[in-house]
Each structure stands twice: as structure tokens, then as C-alpha cells.
Amino acid sequence: MSADIDGADMTNLNFLFGAYTAVWVLLFLYILSLSRRNRSLDKEVDELRELLQRRKP
Amino acid sequence: MRKLADVILPPVTLAAMLSAIYMVFVYVPTDKVQGIVQRIFYFHVPLAIMAFVAFGTVAVASVMFLWRGTRTWDRVAHAAAEVGMLFCTLVLITGPIWARPVWGTWWTWDARLTTTLILWLIYAAYLMLRSTSGPGDQGARYAAVLGIVGAVDIPIINRSVYWWRTIHPAVLVTREGSSGLADPRMQSTLGICFLAFFLLFLWLLWVRNENMRLGDEVEALRQQALGQA
């Protein structure tokens, strides 16, 4: 594979755009779902601890 | 360890990813033969290698789980399988997008493409097994065996371009043994992309593992609360 330093051939730019968009959208959605799950689990842990604390004699 | 993963890893990963994006879109020269679409390789190849690393982690952690029987190893295997699936899915999306303008087709039953699809299906089955098996160790043990057996496909994918007549390019090392990227700027860009995706893999593995640890904690606290009621 040889390189063209000032290669400005923009043919197939839509394919390049499509590939990188797919990568970023999927990564973003996965990270978002992880962060949501973490937040909800954190909240649940706090609530359960509080419940157990209240029940202590 | 926790401080490293929670405080240091996210900004370092972000910096590496931004550097990778800069190099892919600004620094690296355009390939003369394939044109601008060749730039897909800089994410496609590291994603593929990191998917292999993730599924390799599943296999190692599964061996450790079967040997030691500790939930920690099971969690690592499950988290790595999920991250590996994400990366492998992206490989199977970006590959055909590159192939369409270069090969003239989205998909062909080439040895490397087919074995990669088989890998994806194996770990999709692994994740389905995890989500359908109930509480207890039995489902985890079956999944561990599948996780180990599935990893056998990784060296087959790696060698497929040398063993069979394929049209898939050998990007890192050509069939003649030289580098697939002649320009040093292309090599350094690919190197930075590898680093960025390796850091991303470590971070996602950590976050997903923490996620599962919290899930286990919730379950334990629920049992405790039910016991008190």
C-alpha cells in the first residue's frame, strides 16, 4: 500500500462516514447503558442498606 | 487499582482516542490504491484484535473459574464476553462498509469473514446462555466451557488468510511476511489506534465488572432483607 501525502480523493467518503458513525453510535449507546445500570444499582444498594439499617433493633 | 481504573483510566483513554481520531483524519496520508475508505482499517483492525483479546480473556477467566470456583473470575469472563461482542459486532459492521467500495460487495463467504462470523455466533450463544440460565453455578459452568471452546476459533481466524485462498487483506503482516502498511505514518497511526482501543477495552471491562459486582451486592442485600422480614 503506498501513500499519497496530499491525497484529497474524496470518493467513497460516505462509506468512511458510515463506518465511523456506526462505531461511535454503538460505543456511545453501550457506555450510556452501562452508566444508567450503574446509577440504578448504586441507588438500589443505598436503599437496601438504609432499609436494613432501619430494621436493626 | 480502583483509583487507577476510576480516576486515571477514563481521561487517559479519552486522550488516546482523541489522538487516534486526529491521526486517522488529519495526520495519516491517503492510500493511493484504496483511497479514503482505507482509513476504516485504523479502527477495524484494532477492534478485531481487541475482540480477540476480550474472547481470550473469557477463555482464561473461564479456566480460572472452573479451577477455583470463585465468582470473581466468572464476572470477569461474563464482562469480557460482553465487551468482546460489542467489538466483534463493530468489526462485522465496519468490514462490509469497507468491502462494498473495494470488493464491490458487502459480504462474501471468505474464510476470514466466515470464521469471524462463527466467533460472533459462538459468543452470542454464550451471552444467551448467561441470560437464560437461572441463579446458581450450573449455568456459569456450562457458559465457561463454551467460552473456552469458542476461543479455539481465534487462532483459526488469525491463520485463515495464510491457510486458505482468501481475498481478505493481511494488514499487519502480508502473506510474503512484510508489513501491510508501507508508510511509517500509517504504522504509527495504527499503533495509536491499538493503544486507544486497548485502553477502551480495559475501561469497559472494569466498568462492566463493577456493574456485575454491584448486581451481586444488591442480590445479597435483598436476601439479607428477606431474612430479616
CSV table of C-alpha atoms in Angstrom, one decimal:
chain,number,residue,atom,x,y,z
A,1,MET,CA,0.0,0.0,0.0
A,2,SER,CA,1.5,3.3,-1.0
A,3,ALA,CA,0.5,6.6,0.4
A,4,ASP,CA,-0.3,9.9,-1.2
A,5,ILE,CA,0.7,12.8,1.0
A,6,ASP,CA,-1.8,15.3,-0.2
A,7,GLY,CA,-4.3,12.7,-1.3
A,8,ALA,CA,-7.6,14.6,-1.5
A,9,ASP,CA,-9.6,11.9,-3.3
A,10,MET,CA,-13.0,12.2,-1.5
A,11,THR,CA,-14.6,9.3,-3.4
A,12,ASN,CA,-16.4,6.9,-1.0
A,13,LEU,CA,-16.5,9.5,1.8
A,14,ASN,CA,-20.0,8.3,2.7
A,15,PHE,CA,-18.6,4.8,3.4
A,16,LEU,CA,-15.9,6.3,5.7
A,17,PHE,CA,-18.6,8.4,7.4
A,18,GLY,CA,-20.9,5.5,7.8
A,19,ALA,CA,-18.3,3.2,9.3
A,20,TYR,CA,-17.1,5.8,11.9
A,21,THR,CA,-20.7,6.8,12.7
A,22,ALA,CA,-21.6,3.2,13.4
A,23,VAL,CA,-18.5,2.8,15.7
A,24,TRP,CA,-19.3,5.9,17.7
A,25,VAL,CA,-23.0,5.4,18.0
A,26,LEU,CA,-22.7,1.8,19.2
A,27,LEU,CA,-19.9,2.7,21.7
A,28,PHE,CA,-21.9,5.7,23.0
A,29,LEU,CA,-25.0,3.6,23.4
A,30,TYR,CA,-23.1,0.9,25.3
A,31,ILE,CA,-21.4,3.3,27.6
A,32,LEU,CA,-24.7,5.1,28.2
A,33,SER,CA,-26.4,1.8,29.1
A,34,LEU,CA,-23.5,0.9,31.5
A,35,SER,CA,-23.7,4.3,33.2
A,36,ARG,CA,-27.5,4.0,33.6
A,37,ARG,CA,-27.3,0.5,35.0
A,38,ASN,CA,-24.5,1.6,37.4
A,39,ARG,CA,-26.6,4.5,38.7
A,40,SER,CA,-29.7,2.4,39.2
A,41,LEU,CA,-27.7,-0.3,41.0
A,42,ASP,CA,-26.0,2.3,43.2
A,43,LYS,CA,-29.3,3.7,44.2
A,44,GLU,CA,-30.7,0.2,44.9
A,45,VAL,CA,-27.7,-0.6,47.1
A,46,ASP,CA,-28.2,2.6,49.1
A,47,GLU,CA,-31.9,2.0,49.5
A,48,LEU,CA,-31.4,-1.6,50.7
A,49,ARG,CA,-28.7,-0.6,53.1
A,50,GLU,CA,-31.0,2.1,54.5
A,51,LEU,CA,-33.8,-0.4,54.9
A,52,LEU,CA,-31.6,-2.9,56.7
A,53,GLN,CA,-30.3,-0.1,59.0
A,54,ARG,CA,-33.9,0.9,59.9
A,55,ARG,CA,-34.8,-2.6,60.7
A,56,LYS,CA,-31.9,-3.1,63.1
A,57,PRO,CA,-33.1,-3.3,66.6
B,1,MET,CA,-6.4,-0.5,41.5
B,2,ARG,CA,-9.8,1.1,42.0
B,3,LYS,CA,-8.3,4.6,41.8
B,4,LEU,CA,-6.3,3.7,38.6
B,5,ALA,CA,-9.5,2.4,36.9
B,6,ASP,CA,-11.9,5.1,38.1
B,7,VAL,CA,-9.8,8.2,38.0
B,8,ILE,CA,-6.8,7.7,35.7
B,9,LEU,CA,-8.1,5.3,33.0
B,10,PRO,CA,-11.1,7.3,31.6
B,11,PRO,CA,-9.1,10.5,30.8
B,12,VAL,CA,-6.1,8.6,29.5
B,13,THR,CA,-8.5,6.5,27.3
B,14,LEU,CA,-10.2,9.7,26.1
B,15,ALA,CA,-6.9,11.4,25.3
B,16,ALA,CA,-5.7,8.3,23.4
B,17,MET,CA,-8.9,8.1,21.4
B,18,LEU,CA,-8.8,11.8,20.5
B,19,SER,CA,-5.2,11.4,19.3
B,20,ALA,CA,-6.3,8.3,17.3
B,21,ILE,CA,-9.1,10.3,15.6
B,22,TYR,CA,-6.7,13.2,14.9
B,23,MET,CA,-4.2,10.8,13.3
B,24,VAL,CA,-6.8,8.9,11.3
B,25,PHE,CA,-8.5,12.0,9.8
B,26,VAL,CA,-5.6,14.6,9.7
B,27,TYR,CA,-2.2,13.0,10.1
B,28,VAL,CA,-2.2,9.8,8.1
B,29,PRO,CA,-1.8,10.0,4.3
B,30,THR,CA,-4.5,8.7,2.0
B,31,ASP,CA,-3.8,5.3,0.5
B,32,LYS,CA,-3.2,5.5,-3.3
B,33,VAL,CA,-4.9,2.3,-4.2
B,34,GLN,CA,-8.0,2.2,-2.0
B,35,GLY,CA,-8.4,6.0,-1.4
B,36,ILE,CA,-10.0,7.5,1.6
B,37,VAL,CA,-12.0,4.4,2.5
B,38,GLN,CA,-8.8,2.7,3.6
B,39,ARG,CA,-8.9,4.8,6.8
B,40,ILE,CA,-11.6,2.5,8.1
B,41,PHE,CA,-8.8,0.0,8.7
B,42,TYR,CA,-7.4,2.1,11.5
B,43,PHE,CA,-10.4,1.3,13.7
B,44,HIS,CA,-11.5,-2.0,12.1
B,45,VAL,CA,-8.1,-3.8,12.7
B,46,PRO,CA,-7.7,-2.7,16.4
B,47,LEU,CA,-11.4,-3.6,17.1
B,48,ALA,CA,-10.8,-7.1,15.7
B,49,ILE,CA,-7.6,-7.6,17.7
B,50,MET,CA,-9.3,-6.3,20.9
B,51,ALA,CA,-12.3,-8.6,20.2
B,52,PHE,CA,-9.8,-11.5,20.2
B,53,VAL,CA,-8.2,-10.2,23.4
B,54,ALA,CA,-11.6,-10.0,25.0
B,55,PHE,CA,-12.6,-13.5,24.0
B,56,GLY,CA,-9.2,-14.8,25.0
B,57,THR,CA,-9.9,-13.1,28.4
B,58,VAL,CA,-13.2,-15.0,28.5
B,59,ALA,CA,-11.3,-18.3,28.0
B,60,VAL,CA,-8.6,-17.6,30.6
B,61,ALA,CA,-11.1,-16.3,33.2
B,62,SER,CA,-13.4,-19.3,32.5
B,63,VAL,CA,-10.5,-21.7,33.1
B,64,MET,CA,-9.8,-19.9,36.4
B,65,PHE,CA,-13.5,-20.1,37.3
B,66,LEU,CA,-13.7,-23.8,36.7
B,67,TRP,CA,-10.5,-24.4,38.6
B,68,ARG,CA,-11.1,-22.1,41.6
B,69,GLY,CA,-14.9,-21.8,41.5
B,70,THR,CA,-14.8,-18.1,42.5
B,71,ARG,CA,-17.5,-15.7,41.3
B,72,THR,CA,-14.8,-13.0,40.6
B,73,TRP,CA,-13.4,-15.0,37.7
B,74,ASP,CA,-16.9,-15.7,36.4
B,75,ARG,CA,-17.7,-12.0,36.5
B,76,VAL,CA,-14.5,-11.2,34.5
B,77,ALA,CA,-15.4,-13.8,31.9
B,78,HIS,CA,-19.0,-12.5,31.5
B,79,ALA,CA,-17.9,-8.9,31.3
B,80,ALA,CA,-15.2,-9.7,28.8
B,81,ALA,CA,-17.7,-11.6,26.6
B,82,GLU,CA,-20.0,-8.6,26.5
B,83,VAL,CA,-17.2,-6.2,25.6
B,84,GLY,CA,-15.9,-8.7,23.0
B,85,MET,CA,-19.3,-9.0,21.5
B,86,LEU,CA,-19.5,-5.2,21.1
B,87,PHE,CA,-16.1,-5.0,19.4
B,88,CYS,CA,-16.8,-8.1,17.2
B,89,THR,CA,-20.2,-6.6,16.1
B,90,LEU,CA,-18.4,-3.4,15.2
B,91,VAL,CA,-15.8,-5.4,13.2
B,92,LEU,CA,-18.7,-7.1,11.3
B,93,ILE,CA,-20.2,-3.7,10.6
B,94,THR,CA,-17.1,-1.8,9.6
B,95,GLY,CA,-15.7,-4.7,7.5
B,96,PRO,CA,-18.6,-4.8,5.0
B,97,ILE,CA,-18.7,-1.0,4.8
B,98,TRP,CA,-15.1,-1.1,3.7
B,99,ALA,CA,-15.7,-4.1,1.4
B,100,ARG,CA,-18.5,-2.5,-0.6
B,101,PRO,CA,-16.5,0.1,-2.5
B,102,VAL,CA,-13.3,-2.0,-2.6
B,103,TRP,CA,-14.6,-5.5,-3.4
B,104,GLY,CA,-17.9,-4.4,-4.9
B,105,THR,CA,-19.9,-6.5,-2.5
B,106,TRP,CA,-21.0,-6.1,1.2
B,107,TRP,CA,-20.3,-9.7,2.1
B,108,THR,CA,-18.6,-12.8,0.7
B,109,TRP,CA,-18.2,-16.2,2.3
B,110,ASP,CA,-14.4,-15.7,2.5
B,111,ALA,CA,-12.5,-17.8,5.1
B,112,ARG,CA,-11.7,-14.9,7.4
B,113,LEU,CA,-15.2,-13.3,7.2
B,114,THR,CA,-16.9,-16.7,7.8
B,115,THR,CA,-14.7,-17.7,10.8
B,116,THR,CA,-15.2,-14.2,12.3
B,117,LEU,CA,-19.0,-14.6,11.9
B,118,ILE,CA,-18.7,-18.0,13.6
B,119,LEU,CA,-16.8,-16.4,16.5
B,120,TRP,CA,-19.6,-13.8,16.9
B,121,LEU,CA,-22.3,-16.6,16.9
B,122,ILE,CA,-20.4,-18.6,19.5
B,123,TYR,CA,-20.2,-15.7,21.9
B,124,ALA,CA,-23.8,-14.6,21.1
B,125,ALA,CA,-24.7,-18.2,22.3
B,126,TYR,CA,-22.5,-17.7,25.4
B,127,LEU,CA,-24.3,-14.5,26.3
B,128,MET,CA,-27.7,-16.0,25.6
B,129,LEU,CA,-26.8,-18.9,27.9
B,130,ARG,CA,-25.8,-16.5,30.6
B,131,SER,CA,-29.0,-14.5,30.3
B,132,THR,CA,-31.3,-17.6,30.3
B,133,SER,CA,-29.6,-19.7,33.0
B,134,GLY,CA,-31.0,-19.1,36.4
B,135,PRO,CA,-29.2,-18.4,39.7
B,136,GLY,CA,-26.6,-21.0,40.8
B,137,ASP,CA,-23.3,-22.2,39.4
B,138,GLN,CA,-24.6,-24.7,36.8
B,139,GLY,CA,-25.3,-22.1,34.0
B,140,ALA,CA,-22.0,-20.4,34.8
B,141,ARG,CA,-20.1,-23.7,34.4
B,142,TYR,CA,-21.8,-24.5,31.1
B,143,ALA,CA,-21.0,-21.0,29.8
B,144,ALA,CA,-17.4,-21.3,31.0
B,145,VAL,CA,-17.0,-24.5,28.9
B,146,LEU,CA,-18.5,-22.7,25.9
B,147,GLY,CA,-16.2,-19.7,26.5
B,148,ILE,CA,-13.1,-21.9,26.4
B,149,VAL,CA,-14.2,-24.0,23.4
B,150,GLY,CA,-15.2,-20.8,21.5
B,151,ALA,CA,-11.7,-19.3,21.8
B,152,VAL,CA,-10.3,-22.1,19.6
B,153,ASP,CA,-11.7,-20.1,16.7
B,154,ILE,CA,-9.4,-17.2,17.4
B,155,PRO,CA,-6.1,-18.7,16.0
B,156,ILE,CA,-8.1,-20.2,13.1
B,157,ILE,CA,-9.3,-16.6,12.2
B,158,ASN,CA,-5.7,-15.4,12.6
B,159,ARG,CA,-4.2,-18.1,10.3
B,160,SER,CA,-7.2,-18.2,7.8
B,161,VAL,CA,-5.6,-15.7,5.3
B,162,TYR,CA,-2.5,-17.9,5.1
B,163,TRP,CA,-4.2,-21.4,5.2
B,164,TRP,CA,-6.9,-20.7,2.6
B,165,ARG,CA,-7.2,-18.8,-0.6
B,166,THR,CA,-8.9,-15.6,0.6
B,167,ILE,CA,-9.4,-12.1,-0.7
B,168,HIS,CA,-9.2,-10.5,2.8
B,169,PRO,CA,-6.1,-8.4,3.0
B,170,ALA,CA,-3.4,-9.3,5.5
B,171,VAL,CA,-3.0,-5.8,7.0
B,172,LEU,CA,-0.4,-6.3,9.8
B,173,VAL,CA,1.9,-8.9,8.1
B,174,THR,CA,1.4,-9.7,4.4
B,175,ARG,CA,1.4,-13.2,3.1
B,176,GLU,CA,5.0,-12.5,2.0
B,177,GLY,CA,6.0,-11.6,5.6
B,178,SER,CA,6.4,-7.9,5.2
B,179,SER,CA,4.3,-5.1,6.8
B,180,GLY,CA,1.0,-4.5,5.2
B,181,LEU,CA,1.4,-0.7,5.8
B,182,ALA,CA,4.4,0.6,3.9
B,183,ASP,CA,4.3,4.2,5.2
B,184,PRO,CA,5.6,4.8,8.7
B,185,ARG,CA,2.8,7.3,9.4
B,186,MET,CA,0.3,4.6,8.7
B,187,GLN,CA,2.1,2.3,11.1
B,188,SER,CA,2.3,4.9,13.9
B,189,THR,CA,-1.4,5.7,13.3
B,190,LEU,CA,-2.4,2.1,13.6
B,191,GLY,CA,-0.2,1.8,16.7
B,192,ILE,CA,-2.0,4.7,18.4
B,193,CYS,CA,-5.4,3.2,17.5
B,194,PHE,CA,-4.3,-0.1,19.0
B,195,LEU,CA,-3.4,1.7,22.2
B,196,ALA,CA,-6.7,3.6,22.3
B,197,PHE,CA,-8.8,0.5,21.8
B,198,PHE,CA,-6.7,-1.5,24.3
B,199,LEU,CA,-7.4,1.2,26.9
B,200,LEU,CA,-11.1,1.4,26.0
B,201,PHE,CA,-11.3,-2.4,26.4
B,202,LEU,CA,-9.7,-2.2,29.9
B,203,TRP,CA,-12.0,0.6,30.9
B,204,LEU,CA,-15.2,-1.1,29.6
B,205,LEU,CA,-14.2,-4.4,31.2
B,206,TRP,CA,-13.7,-2.6,34.5
B,207,VAL,CA,-17.0,-0.7,34.4
B,208,ARG,CA,-19.0,-3.8,33.4
B,209,ASN,CA,-17.3,-5.9,36.0
B,210,GLU,CA,-18.1,-3.2,38.7
B,211,ASN,CA,-21.7,-3.3,37.3
B,212,MET,CA,-21.9,-7.0,37.9
B,213,ARG,CA,-20.3,-6.7,41.4
B,214,LEU,CA,-23.0,-4.1,42.3
B,215,GLY,CA,-25.6,-6.5,41.0
B,216,ASP,CA,-24.3,-9.3,43.2
B,217,GLU,CA,-24.3,-6.9,46.2
B,218,VAL,CA,-27.9,-5.9,45.5
B,219,GLU,CA,-28.8,-9.6,45.4
B,220,ALA,CA,-27.0,-10.3,48.7
B,221,LEU,CA,-28.7,-7.3,50.4
B,222,ARG,CA,-32.1,-8.4,49.1
B,223,GLN,CA,-31.6,-11.9,50.6
B,224,GLN,CA,-30.5,-10.2,53.9
B,225,ALA,CA,-33.6,-8.0,53.9
B,226,LEU,CA,-35.9,-11.0,53.2
B,227,GLY,CA,-34.2,-12.9,56.0
B,228,GLN,CA,-34.9,-10.1,58.4
B,229,ALA,CA,-38.6,-9.8,57.3
